[in-house]
Amino acid sequence: MAVDSALSSPLGPPACEKDAKALRFIEEMTRNAEAVQEKVLAEILSRNADVEYLKRYKLGGATDRETFKSKLPIIKYEDLQPEIQRIANGDRSAILSAHPISEFLTSSGTSAGERKLMPTIQEELDRRQLLYSLLMPVMNLYVPGLDKGKALYFLFVKSETRTPGGLLARPVLTSYYKSEHFKTRPYDPYNVYTSPNEAILCADSFQSMYAQMLCGLLEREQVLRLGAVFASGLLRAIRFLQLHWQALASDIESGTVNQKITDPSIKDCLGKTLKPNPELAEFIRMECSKENWERIITRIWPNTKYLDVIVTGAMAQYIPTLDYYSGGKLPMACTMYASSECYFGLNLNPICRPSEVSYTIMPNMAYFEFLPQEPADSFGLTSSDPQPVDLVDVEVGKEYELVITTYAGLYRYRVGDILRVTGFHNSAPQFHFVRRKNVLLSIESDKTDEAELQNAIDNASRLLREFNTSVGEYTSYANTKTIPGHYVIYWELLIKDSANSPTNEVLNQCCLAMEECLNSVYRQGRVADNSIGPLEIRVVRNGTFEELMDYAISRGASINQYKVPRCVNFTPIVELLDSRTVSAHFSPALPHWTPERRR
Ligand code: AMP
């Protein structure tokens, strides 16, 4: 029930007083976006006036936007590598930030094949927590009664390492789940999870998933929303249920925990909640043993009101599969837009259709600039050197690359995301996530670019030399019809001596040779997280790529400028390639991966 109208918000009637406060905060920030941005930049620059990086650019203590923009360059991660390396090696002087760097957050974006290391400071946790605290008050405006049940969220921690200088390096969500902010969060009836902390915090992904699924099944009637950070994560959970429902049902029947669960804190915690429940076990067996898994989510969790998963950007490829498992009727809520560098903003209309999702950037999170994306002419050139604009100055309909200046010490840093302005909430713009720059293939958080793919092809091609064979043409496709999804690489081979063409075994090894060359996020997905399946090479018959060109030209491509696309997702093209496939090969083993960085 909504509270007293005195607490009402322009966003809608808040569900409780706490929500009213959060909604007021959103209103205040978005109404005063310009002033808040000015204040944020002044705060960042004044507290960091003496750091080495700002002194280098002779900012002289200035905190205004004009001086800042005229003196500091817009940079990419690679430009900061020397500073980041020094911090990683133990230099504790104020290089980027006057506040001590508390840890590194390992981004899923990579540089030279390894995850980017993002320095962060302790207080950033509060800022992230603040953004999280706004999500449920907004959701409660659209979905009433979420305090009457629970959320089944599949949340995981990943492995962490230490840099040579002793700083922790781990993903931002691992850092958050392990923080006191999360572990000792106060009880909030609108935010009760079925997964116990012990299960979320277990680093063994099998045991963590098993325990979270078990708890989700035990409380299936109470579950009002189901989620994971990304759509791929929720599908992985469904796949897990497909593979392990017998064991889960038998634990529920007997009230004892499977022997594969060895983590003492999970065992202890499950031991307290698990009681024999043959009726529930029978129900799970009945539903899961059916051939058809359509609508399995709503069959098992009948009170689910929505799915809480990001299905924007690269994750849009999972919408049809999620629709299949949920019966196509459950909304998919994309609640926030964030990164290791900074949490950016939230979706003020979370129950909208995935194609309509817009994120409102919260002006208090960092200082934001936007580099206009100029449309390229027919030679692929852009006309001028576009100048970045401020948050409140972006124009509806235009696309921009996001540039941030953060409290943790990134100054005019290009995030690599392209966003399109869809409108404004008060004076804060709202953005559609268009794409990540330079990403060709992505299954989960992996991001493979064209250069990495080419490099992997080169590495695999070496195995073909003794057969006097080379890769004539190639393209790729992220196959998300399998769970987990996997990369498919189409090869047209130039075989000079057909009596000595590469064997099946060699082509399988080529798959592995490609995987060995892909970035560490990809290899971690393969080895530790099981979120990416074995890479597949499909050899197509000779002349296929010429047919591909003919097809593109028939659809209006210029013959002079035609280039083989290195990634395809247009169904007729994928179908054409599949119909010309003469053999398919899969990686026979896991590539190498350890949490330690190679470089
Ligand atoms: P990471 O640095 O590994 O935390 O990844 C952050 C990146 O994930 C962002 O820069 C985006 O490219 C992508 N991302 C995060 N949130 C969303 C979202 N809601 N929709 C689409 N892409 C997102």
XYZ file of C-alpha atoms and ligand atoms in Angstrom:
622
model
C 0.000 0.000 0.000
C 1.274 3.490 -0.840
C 2.146 5.828 2.004
C 0.672 9.188 2.836
C 0.276 11.514 -0.145
C 2.481 14.129 1.538
C 5.351 11.809 0.643
C 4.292 11.438 -2.969
C 6.905 11.714 -5.691
C 6.628 12.854 -9.332
C 7.798 9.346 -10.172
C 4.715 7.869 -8.481
C 3.426 7.060 -4.986
C 6.228 5.479 -2.923
C 5.571 2.162 -1.196
C 7.030 3.226 2.152
C 8.841 6.082 3.794
C 12.239 4.724 2.937
C 11.217 4.626 -0.715
C 9.908 8.168 -0.518
C 13.329 9.344 0.607
C 15.058 7.482 -2.241
C 12.649 8.868 -4.840
C 13.141 12.381 -3.476
C 16.865 11.905 -3.857
C 16.444 10.877 -7.511
C 14.292 13.936 -8.117
C 16.757 16.243 -6.432
C 19.735 14.888 -8.355
C 18.033 14.870 -11.741
C 16.489 18.345 -11.294
C 19.823 19.833 -10.396
C 21.944 17.783 -12.770
C 24.004 20.739 -13.954
C 24.816 22.042 -10.468
C 25.488 18.536 -9.140
C 27.924 17.853 -11.987
C 29.758 21.090 -11.330
C 30.009 20.266 -7.649
C 31.177 16.690 -8.302
C 33.989 17.874 -10.586
C 35.051 20.581 -8.138
C 35.113 18.011 -5.303
C 37.156 15.527 -7.305
C 39.643 18.144 -8.442
C 40.059 19.905 -5.128
C 40.625 16.799 -3.045
C 43.070 15.490 -5.663
C 44.786 18.813 -6.443
C 48.141 17.460 -5.326
C 48.090 14.099 -7.027
C 50.845 13.429 -9.490
C 48.574 13.021 -12.507
C 46.806 16.360 -12.112
C 50.038 18.191 -11.325
C 51.534 16.816 -14.514
C 48.894 18.686 -16.483
C 49.496 21.858 -14.471
C 45.953 22.242 -13.339
C 47.267 24.531 -10.593
C 44.425 23.727 -8.231
C 41.727 24.892 -10.683
C 38.399 23.125 -10.213
C 36.332 24.658 -13.007
C 35.226 22.771 -16.082
C 36.826 25.065 -18.660
C 40.357 24.807 -17.232
C 39.922 21.087 -16.631
C 38.846 20.473 -20.227
C 41.525 22.680 -21.715
C 44.381 21.048 -19.819
C 43.543 17.376 -19.475
C 43.533 14.958 -22.394
C 40.803 12.421 -23.014
C 42.422 9.048 -22.437
C 42.004 5.306 -22.828
C 43.055 2.566 -20.431
C 46.325 1.989 -22.279
C 47.359 5.625 -21.606
C 47.105 4.944 -17.877
C 48.980 1.640 -17.933
C 52.247 3.064 -16.485
C 50.445 4.624 -13.513
C 48.335 1.524 -12.936
C 51.384 -0.700 -13.101
C 53.165 1.432 -10.500
C 50.184 1.222 -8.160
C 49.953 -2.536 -8.758
C 53.654 -2.860 -7.953
C 53.205 -1.194 -4.596
C 53.809 2.526 -5.140
C 51.546 4.066 -2.496
C 52.216 7.704 -3.370
C 49.286 9.844 -4.525
C 49.523 9.042 -8.216
C 45.884 9.244 -9.270
C 43.968 9.776 -6.060
C 44.623 11.503 -2.759
C 42.675 8.700 -1.083
C 44.509 5.391 -0.795
C 43.722 2.885 -3.525
C 41.890 0.155 -1.583
C 41.916 -2.502 -4.315
C 41.763 -3.057 -8.044
C 38.521 -3.984 -9.733
C 39.117 -6.328 -12.640
C 37.031 -5.272 -15.592
C 35.688 -7.682 -18.159
C 37.188 -5.321 -20.708
C 40.705 -6.439 -21.547
C 43.971 -4.888 -22.570
C 46.668 -7.069 -24.148
C 44.562 -10.136 -23.355
C 44.286 -9.471 -19.611
C 41.480 -7.884 -17.621
C 41.844 -4.152 -17.112
C 42.727 -3.179 -13.555
C 40.593 -0.335 -12.256
C 41.863 1.381 -9.142
C 39.189 2.096 -6.569
C 38.939 3.759 -3.163
C 37.028 2.698 -0.074
C 34.320 5.338 -0.290
C 33.283 4.205 -3.787
C 31.547 1.290 -2.050
C 29.195 3.814 -0.441
C 28.477 5.367 -3.808
C 27.670 1.965 -5.328
C 25.539 1.109 -2.307
C 23.654 4.366 -2.774
C 22.770 3.459 -6.361
C 21.661 -0.032 -5.307
C 19.438 1.513 -2.636
C 17.483 3.370 -5.330
C 16.532 0.292 -7.349
C 13.782 -1.231 -5.209
C 12.009 2.093 -4.507
C 11.692 2.521 -8.275
C 10.630 -1.096 -8.821
C 8.012 -0.822 -6.067
C 6.320 1.919 -8.086
C 5.583 -0.603 -10.818
C 5.289 -3.956 -9.054
C 3.326 -3.857 -5.795
C 3.619 -6.414 -3.041
C 7.264 -7.357 -3.396
C 7.516 -7.274 0.393
C 5.216 -10.318 0.515
C 7.772 -12.709 -0.894
C 11.372 -13.277 -1.871
C 13.860 -12.878 -4.694
C 15.687 -15.836 -6.179
C 18.866 -14.219 -7.442
C 21.820 -16.226 -8.643
C 24.762 -14.209 -7.371
C 28.361 -15.373 -7.476
C 31.793 -14.385 -6.297
C 34.787 -15.033 -8.512
C 38.428 -15.711 -7.799
C 40.633 -12.920 -6.588
C 44.377 -12.364 -6.771
C 46.889 -9.948 -5.331
C 49.051 -7.636 -7.388
C 52.851 -7.747 -6.847
C 52.407 -4.801 -4.461
C 49.817 -6.693 -2.429
C 46.572 -5.054 -3.533
C 43.543 -7.267 -4.083
C 42.347 -7.565 -7.676
C 38.812 -8.900 -8.159
C 35.592 -8.170 -10.018
C 33.454 -5.333 -8.705
C 30.563 -7.618 -7.723
C 32.883 -9.943 -5.808
C 34.161 -6.898 -3.967
C 30.594 -5.804 -3.218
C 29.250 -9.202 -2.079
C 32.250 -9.626 0.216
C 31.837 -6.171 1.715
C 30.087 -5.493 5.000
C 27.616 -3.363 3.010
C 26.255 -6.579 1.525
C 27.035 -9.181 4.172
C 25.525 -7.263 7.062
C 22.825 -5.421 5.148
C 19.887 -4.548 7.358
C 16.697 -6.543 6.874
C 14.529 -4.990 4.188
C 11.203 -6.728 3.508
C 11.374 -5.590 -0.123
C 14.760 -7.177 -0.653
C 14.846 -10.644 0.860
C 16.840 -13.239 -1.065
C 16.297 -16.985 -0.986
C 20.074 -17.478 -1.373
C 21.897 -17.396 1.938
C 25.116 -15.352 2.082
C 27.043 -18.584 2.667
C 25.971 -19.842 -0.774
C 26.636 -16.544 -2.550
C 30.066 -16.207 -0.973
C 31.271 -19.719 -1.804
C 33.991 -19.432 -4.450
C 33.272 -22.893 -5.862
C 30.782 -22.096 -8.620
C 29.198 -25.590 -8.595
C 28.540 -25.624 -4.862
C 27.365 -22.037 -4.900
C 24.902 -22.675 -7.727
C 23.715 -25.973 -6.199
C 22.968 -24.365 -2.867
C 21.275 -21.335 -4.407
C 19.099 -23.533 -6.629
C 18.209 -25.798 -3.721
C 17.112 -22.843 -1.594
C 15.176 -21.402 -4.535
C 13.320 -24.696 -4.960
C 12.562 -25.004 -1.257
C 10.897 -21.610 -1.284
C 9.418 -21.818 -4.753
C 6.010 -20.493 -3.721
C 7.502 -17.433 -2.034
C 9.644 -16.448 -5.002
C 8.244 -13.262 -6.568
C 11.179 -12.381 -8.821
C 13.991 -14.306 -10.369
C 17.271 -12.972 -11.570
C 20.974 -12.879 -12.162
C 23.134 -9.952 -13.150
C 23.070 -10.812 -16.832
C 20.577 -12.859 -18.857
C 23.298 -15.425 -19.602
C 23.624 -16.103 -15.852
C 19.943 -16.892 -15.434
C 20.030 -19.247 -18.419
C 23.024 -20.966 -16.906
C 20.975 -21.557 -13.774
C 18.180 -23.127 -15.855
C 20.736 -25.353 -17.557
C 22.078 -26.304 -14.129
C 18.596 -27.356 -13.077
C 18.292 -29.426 -16.263
C 21.497 -31.254 -15.385
C 21.043 -31.638 -11.634
C 17.327 -31.834 -10.831
C 17.554 -35.506 -9.830
C 20.172 -34.796 -7.169
C 18.312 -31.706 -5.984
C 15.025 -33.612 -5.745
C 16.641 -36.417 -3.832
C 18.131 -33.955 -1.297
C 14.707 -32.401 -0.860
C 13.095 -35.811 -0.430
C 15.550 -36.994 2.197
C 16.247 -33.661 3.862
C 19.994 -34.232 3.546
C 22.622 -32.470 1.453
C 24.387 -34.095 -1.496
C 27.927 -35.316 -0.823
C 29.286 -33.029 -3.508
C 28.574 -30.152 -1.157
C 31.668 -30.013 0.992
C 31.865 -26.320 1.880
C 31.359 -26.363 5.685
C 29.440 -23.090 5.913
C 27.033 -24.091 3.127
C 26.560 -27.544 4.689
C 25.900 -26.003 8.034
C 23.442 -23.477 6.693
C 21.560 -25.963 4.488
C 21.522 -28.475 7.324
C 19.436 -26.015 9.318
C 16.863 -25.301 6.592
C 16.537 -28.594 4.749
C 13.778 -30.894 6.038
C 12.418 -33.981 4.242
C 9.754 -32.852 1.795
C 8.752 -35.780 -0.468
C 5.856 -33.847 -1.932
C 8.079 -31.063 -3.243
C 10.611 -33.627 -4.497
C 7.849 -35.364 -6.405
C 6.693 -32.085 -7.933
C 10.230 -31.252 -9.099
C 10.679 -34.702 -10.597
C 7.362 -34.452 -12.389
C 8.114 -31.027 -13.928
C 11.768 -31.549 -14.731
C 11.449 -35.010 -16.240
C 9.110 -33.676 -18.934
C 10.694 -33.515 -22.371
C 9.399 -29.994 -22.908
C 10.997 -27.276 -20.786
C 8.961 -24.433 -22.195
C 7.698 -22.137 -19.377
C 9.779 -24.054 -16.812
C 10.375 -20.832 -14.852
C 6.700 -20.137 -14.290
C 5.907 -23.800 -13.766
C 8.384 -24.105 -10.916
C 8.114 -20.587 -9.559
C 4.443 -19.791 -10.272
C 4.355 -16.481 -8.420
C 7.159 -14.836 -10.374
C 6.169 -11.301 -11.352
C 9.238 -10.411 -13.377
C 12.764 -11.482 -14.289
C 15.522 -9.233 -13.025
C 18.263 -9.546 -15.631
C 20.150 -7.242 -17.947
C 19.028 -7.947 -21.497
C 20.386 -4.776 -23.074
C 23.567 -4.545 -25.141
C 25.205 -7.889 -25.902
C 22.659 -9.621 -23.659
C 19.766 -8.912 -26.055
C 20.722 -12.122 -27.861
C 19.272 -14.121 -24.945
C 15.779 -12.619 -24.979
C 14.178 -15.340 -27.169
C 15.553 -18.147 -24.986
C 14.445 -16.423 -21.795
C 11.029 -15.903 -23.346
C 10.885 -19.608 -24.114
C 11.630 -20.621 -20.527
C 9.328 -18.024 -19.020
C 6.383 -18.331 -21.412
C 7.022 -14.966 -23.083
C 4.844 -13.069 -20.643
C 7.163 -12.144 -17.799
C 8.695 -8.671 -17.998
C 12.496 -8.581 -18.023
C 13.654 -5.731 -15.851
C 16.987 -4.104 -16.647
C 17.436 -2.066 -13.532
C 20.875 -0.518 -13.755
C 23.850 0.413 -15.870
C 27.244 0.104 -14.213
C 30.878 -0.838 -14.710
C 34.033 -1.508 -12.760
C 35.136 2.050 -13.383
C 31.974 3.586 -11.988
C 28.271 2.875 -11.449
C 26.415 5.124 -13.842
C 22.675 5.072 -13.404
C 19.348 3.312 -13.268
C 16.247 2.565 -15.295
C 13.353 4.655 -14.007
C 10.824 2.558 -15.938
C 12.114 -0.964 -15.279
C 9.058 -2.864 -16.497
C 9.296 -1.487 -20.035
C 10.104 -3.688 -23.041
C 13.813 -4.538 -23.444
C 14.047 -2.538 -26.668
C 12.796 0.545 -24.827
C 15.156 0.429 -21.877
C 16.782 3.760 -21.083
C 19.149 4.417 -18.229
C 19.125 7.710 -16.383
C 22.646 8.660 -15.447
C 22.825 9.832 -11.857
C 24.809 13.074 -11.792
C 26.226 12.438 -8.317
C 28.142 9.286 -9.329
C 30.985 10.932 -11.291
C 31.602 13.779 -13.701
C 30.352 12.745 -17.133
C 31.260 13.947 -20.607
C 29.984 12.699 -23.923
C 31.976 12.406 -27.121
C 29.618 12.796 -30.096
C 29.747 9.912 -32.542
C 29.960 11.459 -35.965
C 28.467 9.401 -38.753
C 31.233 8.191 -41.116
C 31.099 9.148 -44.800
C 31.208 6.545 -47.568
C 35.012 6.285 -47.160
C 34.617 5.539 -43.482
C 35.976 8.952 -42.463
C 34.456 11.377 -39.982
C 34.457 15.083 -40.709
C 36.021 16.728 -37.685
C 37.461 16.270 -34.260
C 34.280 16.137 -32.158
C 34.332 17.994 -28.872
C 32.833 16.330 -25.777
C 29.707 17.856 -24.276
C 28.432 17.946 -20.700
C 25.699 15.730 -19.265
C 22.917 18.284 -19.565
C 23.961 19.346 -23.076
C 23.499 16.064 -24.932
C 20.859 16.041 -27.650
C 17.975 13.602 -28.019
C 18.556 11.122 -30.844
C 22.345 11.554 -30.949
C 24.936 8.940 -30.067
C 27.870 9.552 -27.754
C 30.783 7.724 -26.215
C 30.814 7.964 -22.438
C 33.820 9.701 -20.814
C 34.134 9.773 -17.025
C 36.064 11.498 -14.280
C 35.733 9.575 -11.041
C 36.380 10.050 -7.346
C 38.787 7.101 -7.546
C 41.127 8.923 -9.920
C 40.165 8.362 -13.547
C 40.251 11.679 -15.393
C 38.482 12.061 -18.740
C 38.538 8.302 -19.233
C 36.809 6.719 -22.232
C 34.615 3.876 -21.023
C 34.124 2.487 -24.540
C 30.308 2.415 -24.399
C 28.200 4.057 -27.086
C 24.903 5.472 -25.830
C 21.980 7.155 -27.582
C 19.942 9.860 -25.877
C 16.264 8.943 -25.711
C 14.949 11.757 -23.529
C 15.341 13.466 -20.175
C 14.091 12.948 -16.670
C 14.056 16.498 -15.329
C 17.406 17.791 -16.583
C 19.208 14.421 -16.505
C 19.435 12.664 -19.873
C 18.311 9.088 -20.400
C 20.288 6.755 -22.600
C 19.732 3.677 -24.649
C 22.789 1.410 -24.479
C 23.781 1.040 -28.137
C 26.911 -1.063 -28.042
C 30.352 -1.529 -26.664
C 33.020 -0.209 -29.033
C 35.094 -2.787 -30.883
C 33.362 -5.874 -29.583
C 32.833 -8.589 -32.141
C 31.867 -11.609 -30.076
C 30.417 -11.921 -26.597
C 28.721 -14.810 -24.822
C 28.742 -13.579 -21.255
C 31.102 -10.934 -19.935
C 33.799 -11.865 -22.478
C 34.444 -9.228 -25.117
C 36.439 -10.354 -28.142
C 37.494 -7.766 -30.690
C 38.527 -8.133 -34.305
C 42.260 -8.069 -33.579
C 41.959 -10.813 -30.956
C 39.961 -12.982 -33.320
C 42.499 -12.468 -36.113
C 45.319 -13.324 -33.729
C 43.552 -16.515 -32.664
C 43.002 -17.485 -36.302
C 46.716 -16.903 -37.010
C 47.672 -19.103 -34.084
C 45.410 -21.937 -35.180
C 46.491 -21.639 -38.816
C 49.995 -22.669 -37.826
C 48.720 -26.193 -37.283
C 47.585 -26.300 -40.901
C 50.961 -25.522 -42.415
C 52.207 -29.087 -42.535
C 49.124 -29.891 -44.586
C 49.925 -27.105 -47.017
C 46.607 -25.576 -46.067
C 45.634 -22.067 -44.992
C 42.489 -20.244 -43.883
C 41.272 -18.428 -46.998
C 38.402 -16.573 -45.367
C 36.679 -16.594 -42.026
C 33.833 -15.111 -40.093
C 32.291 -15.789 -36.710
C 29.039 -16.024 -34.837
C 28.125 -16.061 -31.127
C 25.890 -19.110 -30.857
C 23.607 -18.555 -27.895
C 21.182 -21.309 -28.797
C 23.301 -23.731 -26.788
C 23.628 -23.246 -23.013
C 26.261 -22.177 -22.313
C 26.696 -20.349 -25.602
C 29.845 -20.747 -27.664
C 31.840 -19.128 -30.442
C 31.365 -20.559 -33.932
C 34.069 -19.731 -36.456
C 33.384 -20.402 -40.133
C 36.479 -21.286 -42.154
C 36.909 -21.569 -45.872
C 40.136 -23.491 -46.329
C 42.668 -23.283 -49.144
C 43.829 -26.872 -49.439
C 46.697 -27.201 -51.886
C 47.074 -30.969 -51.679
C 43.779 -32.726 -51.245
C 45.551 -36.044 -50.678
C 47.034 -34.539 -47.520
C 44.229 -32.367 -46.135
C 44.061 -31.624 -42.389
C 42.513 -34.415 -40.352
C 39.565 -34.167 -38.038
C 41.909 -34.340 -35.074
C 43.993 -31.418 -36.372
C 40.911 -29.276 -36.916
C 39.767 -30.047 -33.362
C 43.180 -28.928 -32.150
C 42.766 -25.728 -34.188
C 39.706 -24.944 -32.042
C 41.801 -25.266 -28.905
C 44.664 -23.264 -30.443
C 42.204 -20.427 -31.042
C 40.914 -20.587 -27.494
C 44.436 -20.470 -26.075
C 44.877 -17.127 -27.828
C 41.664 -15.510 -26.670
C 41.632 -13.108 -23.717
C 41.633 -14.151 -20.088
C 37.939 -13.313 -19.554
C 37.034 -15.767 -22.316
C 39.312 -18.453 -20.867
C 37.982 -17.898 -17.360
C 34.444 -18.319 -18.736
C 35.526 -21.629 -20.266
C 37.536 -22.981 -17.345
C 36.293 -21.595 -14.038
C 32.770 -20.355 -14.657
C 31.605 -22.841 -17.277
C 29.757 -19.939 -18.851
C 31.151 -20.482 -22.352
C 31.059 -23.781 -24.259
C 33.857 -25.262 -26.445
C 34.744 -23.208 -29.499
C 33.504 -24.667 -32.762
C 35.032 -24.412 -36.239
C 32.666 -25.047 -39.139
C 34.498 -25.676 -42.387
C 32.462 -24.381 -45.323
C 32.843 -25.512 -48.887
C 34.864 -23.518 -51.402
C 33.130 -20.518 -52.874
C 30.944 -19.878 -49.821
C 32.474 -16.488 -49.038
C 31.976 -15.429 -52.642
C 28.317 -16.325 -52.247
C 28.292 -14.252 -49.086
C 29.614 -11.282 -51.039
C 27.043 -11.819 -53.799
C 24.337 -11.874 -51.177
C 25.577 -8.603 -49.608
C 25.789 -6.941 -53.032
C 22.293 -8.109 -53.913
C 21.171 -6.272 -50.769
C 22.855 -3.042 -51.806
C 26.489 -3.289 -50.618
C 29.028 -1.562 -52.844
C 31.242 -4.012 -54.693
C 34.263 -1.709 -54.310
C 33.954 -1.374 -50.607
C 32.786 -4.858 -49.713
C 34.701 -6.386 -46.821
C 34.086 -9.823 -45.375
C 32.226 -9.267 -42.087
C 34.265 -10.836 -39.295
C 31.126 -11.521 -37.322
C 27.651 -12.315 -38.606
C 24.299 -12.458 -36.859
C 21.772 -11.796 -39.617
C 19.784 -15.060 -39.778
C 19.793 -15.538 -43.600
C 23.588 -15.209 -43.639
C 24.053 -17.649 -40.772
C 21.690 -20.028 -42.566
C 23.639 -19.672 -45.801
C 26.894 -20.467 -43.989
C 25.337 -23.419 -42.176
C 23.944 -24.842 -45.379
C 27.453 -24.786 -46.890
C 29.130 -26.384 -43.869
C 30.964 -29.607 -44.685
C 32.351 -30.441 -41.239
C 32.145 -29.179 -37.663
C 34.895 -29.419 -35.048
C 34.973 -28.646 -31.335
C 37.711 -27.798 -28.919
C 38.683 -31.116 -27.310
C 39.981 -29.654 -24.031
C 39.931 -26.583 -21.825
C 42.375 -23.772 -22.609
C 44.827 -22.654 -19.940
C 43.605 -20.246 -17.353
C 44.695 -19.349 -13.839
C 43.589 -16.370 -11.778
C 47.137 -15.011 -12.034
C 47.763 -12.563 -14.817
C 50.040 -13.568 -17.678
C 51.389 -10.058 -18.022
P 32.792 -4.414 -16.360
O 33.810 -3.351 -16.507
O 33.304 -5.768 -16.540
O 32.068 -4.232 -15.085
O 31.717 -4.220 -17.531
C 31.041 -3.005 -17.660
C 30.435 -2.933 -19.022
O 29.332 -3.846 -19.129
C 29.853 -1.588 -19.345
O 30.835 -0.649 -19.706
C 28.911 -1.958 -20.467
O 29.604 -2.134 -21.675
C 28.363 -3.303 -19.996
N 27.107 -3.066 -19.242
C 26.953 -2.818 -17.935
N 25.667 -2.617 -17.620
C 24.973 -2.742 -18.776
C 23.608 -2.642 -19.125
N 22.674 -2.398 -18.208
N 23.263 -2.829 -20.424
C 24.202 -3.100 -21.351
N 25.505 -3.215 -21.089
C 25.891 -3.026 -19.822
